[in-house]
C-alpha positions as semicolon CSV with decimal commas, in nm:
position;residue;x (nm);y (nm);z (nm)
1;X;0,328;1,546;-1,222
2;X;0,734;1,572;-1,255
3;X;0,794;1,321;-1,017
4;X;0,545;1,079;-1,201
5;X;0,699;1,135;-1,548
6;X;1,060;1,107;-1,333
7;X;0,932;0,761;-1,224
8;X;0,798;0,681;-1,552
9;X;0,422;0,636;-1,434
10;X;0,218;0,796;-1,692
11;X;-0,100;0,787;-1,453
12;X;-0,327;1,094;-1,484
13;X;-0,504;1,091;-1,160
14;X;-0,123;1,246;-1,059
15;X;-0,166;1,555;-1,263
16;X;-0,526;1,589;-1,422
17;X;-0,781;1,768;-1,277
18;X;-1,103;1,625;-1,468
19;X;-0,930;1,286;-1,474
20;X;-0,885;1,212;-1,099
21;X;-1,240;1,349;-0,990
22;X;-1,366;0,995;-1,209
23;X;-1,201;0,838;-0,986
24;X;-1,223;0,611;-0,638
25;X;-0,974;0,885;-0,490
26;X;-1,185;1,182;-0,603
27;X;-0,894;1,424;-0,663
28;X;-0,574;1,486;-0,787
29;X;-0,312;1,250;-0,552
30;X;0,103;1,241;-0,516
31;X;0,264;0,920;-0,660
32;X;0,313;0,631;-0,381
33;X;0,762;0,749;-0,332
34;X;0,679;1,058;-0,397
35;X;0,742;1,185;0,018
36;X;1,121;1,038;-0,046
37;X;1,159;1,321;-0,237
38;X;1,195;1,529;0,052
39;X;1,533;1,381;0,119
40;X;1,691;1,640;-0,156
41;X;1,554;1,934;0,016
42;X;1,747;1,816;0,373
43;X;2,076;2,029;0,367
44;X;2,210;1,729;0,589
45;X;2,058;1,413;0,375
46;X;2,407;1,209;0,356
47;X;2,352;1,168;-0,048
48;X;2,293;1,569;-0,160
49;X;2,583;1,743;-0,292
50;X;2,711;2,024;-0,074
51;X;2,873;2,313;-0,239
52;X;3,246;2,346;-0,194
53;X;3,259;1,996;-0,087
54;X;3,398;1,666;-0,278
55;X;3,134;1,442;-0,317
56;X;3,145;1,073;-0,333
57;X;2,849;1,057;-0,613
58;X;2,689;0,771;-0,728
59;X;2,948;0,570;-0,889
60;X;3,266;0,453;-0,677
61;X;3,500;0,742;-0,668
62;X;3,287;0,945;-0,856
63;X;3,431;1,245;-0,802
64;X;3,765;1,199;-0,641
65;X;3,619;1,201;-0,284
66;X;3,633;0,886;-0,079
67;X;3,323;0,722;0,077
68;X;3,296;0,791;0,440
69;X;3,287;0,506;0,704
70;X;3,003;0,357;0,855
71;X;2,773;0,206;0,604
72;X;2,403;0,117;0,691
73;X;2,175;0,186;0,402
74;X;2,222;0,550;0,354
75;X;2,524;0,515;0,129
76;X;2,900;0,614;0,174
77;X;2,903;0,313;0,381
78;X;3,290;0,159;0,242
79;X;3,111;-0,148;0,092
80;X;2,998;-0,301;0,439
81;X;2,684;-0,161;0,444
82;X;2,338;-0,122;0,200
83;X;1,976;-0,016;0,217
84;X;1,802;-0,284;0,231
85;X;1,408;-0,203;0,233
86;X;1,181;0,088;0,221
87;X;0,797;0,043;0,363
88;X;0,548;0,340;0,299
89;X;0,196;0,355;0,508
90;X;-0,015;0,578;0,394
91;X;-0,252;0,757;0,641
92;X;-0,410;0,900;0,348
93;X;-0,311;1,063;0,041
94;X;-0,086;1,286;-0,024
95;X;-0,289;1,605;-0,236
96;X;-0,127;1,904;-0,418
97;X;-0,102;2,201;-0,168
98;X;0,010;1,951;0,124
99;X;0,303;2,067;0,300
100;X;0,446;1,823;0,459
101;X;0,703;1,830;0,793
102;X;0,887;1,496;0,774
103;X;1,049;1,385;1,143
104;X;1,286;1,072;1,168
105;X;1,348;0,876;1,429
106;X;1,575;0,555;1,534
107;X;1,337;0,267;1,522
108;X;1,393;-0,110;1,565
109;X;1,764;-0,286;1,525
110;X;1,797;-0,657;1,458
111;X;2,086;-0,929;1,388
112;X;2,115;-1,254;1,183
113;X;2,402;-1,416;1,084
114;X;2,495;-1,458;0,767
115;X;2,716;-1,700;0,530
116;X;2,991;-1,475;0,407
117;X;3,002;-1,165;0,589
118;X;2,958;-1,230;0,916
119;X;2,675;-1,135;1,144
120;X;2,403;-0,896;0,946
121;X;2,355;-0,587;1,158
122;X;1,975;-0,440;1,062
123;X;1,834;-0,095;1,162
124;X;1,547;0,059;1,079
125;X;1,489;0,471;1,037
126;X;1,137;0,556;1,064
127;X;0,998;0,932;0,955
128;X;0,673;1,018;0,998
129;X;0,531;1,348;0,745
130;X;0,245;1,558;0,881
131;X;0,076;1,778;0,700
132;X;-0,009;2,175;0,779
133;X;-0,234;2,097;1,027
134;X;0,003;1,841;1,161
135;X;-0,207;1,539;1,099
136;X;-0,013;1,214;0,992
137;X;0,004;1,138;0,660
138;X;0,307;0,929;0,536
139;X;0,516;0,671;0,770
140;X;0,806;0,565;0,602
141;X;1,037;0,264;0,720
142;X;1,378;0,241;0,570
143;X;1,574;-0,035;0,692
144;X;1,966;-0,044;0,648
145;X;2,154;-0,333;0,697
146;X;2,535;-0,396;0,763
147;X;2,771;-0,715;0,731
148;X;3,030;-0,761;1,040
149;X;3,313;-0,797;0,767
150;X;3,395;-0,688;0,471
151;X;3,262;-1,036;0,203
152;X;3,593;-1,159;0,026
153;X;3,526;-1,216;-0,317
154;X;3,557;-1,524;-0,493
């Protein structure tokens, strides 16, 4: 339910009981990003704040530290680098009382070459989430992408 209101969906079959056994689904569900949520509960996610650190935030030079090298979708990437998609398949829902075990792994890497930057550098992080009983429920496909060069503006 806070993740919907979060996301600004104000769907009930997300957080009402009654209202979600009316429907197709039959029961109360998880919103369709909810899984990336996870992310903030990894003590090594790239993005969450790490006490006693300097963090880079979400603004350039947010707070005094400077972005790491590297780039590729997952931020801190120096301005070569930017996530570029995000593809959920659902095995089936996601239900209240789920836990779910996310585990990510490399998955394809592509090229193109682009007008400005140089050659475009793609990869692609998979993670699949299991639930309790360690069925699959959630794939999720993020794909990064980096430029060769730094794009000169102007």
């Amino acid at each position: 339910m806070m993740f919907a209101r979060a996301v600004g969906d104000p769907n009930r079959v997300y957080y009402d009981d009654e209202y979600a056994a009316k429907t197709e689904v039959g029961h109360v569900i998880a919103p369709p990003t909810f899984v990336q949520s996870s992310a903030q509960f990894d003590p090594n996610y790239g993005l969450r704040p790490k006490p006693g650190q300097p963090w880079f935030g979400s603004g350039k030079e947010a707070s005094g530290a400077a972005r790491g090298g590297g780039g590729g979708g997952g931020g801190g990437g120096g301005g070569t680098g930017l996530h570029a998609e995000q593809h959920y398949e659902y095995h089936r829902q996601v239900r209240p009382g789920d836990v779910l075990i996310p585990t990510s792994k490399p998955g394809k890497t592509w090229e193109r070459e682009g007008r400005r930057g140089g050659k475009l550098h793609f990869s692609e992080s998979v993670t699949e989430y299991r639930d309790q009983d360690g069925e699959l429920v959630v794939t999720a496909r993020s794909v990064g992408v980096r430029t060769e060069k730094t794009v000169e503006q102007g």
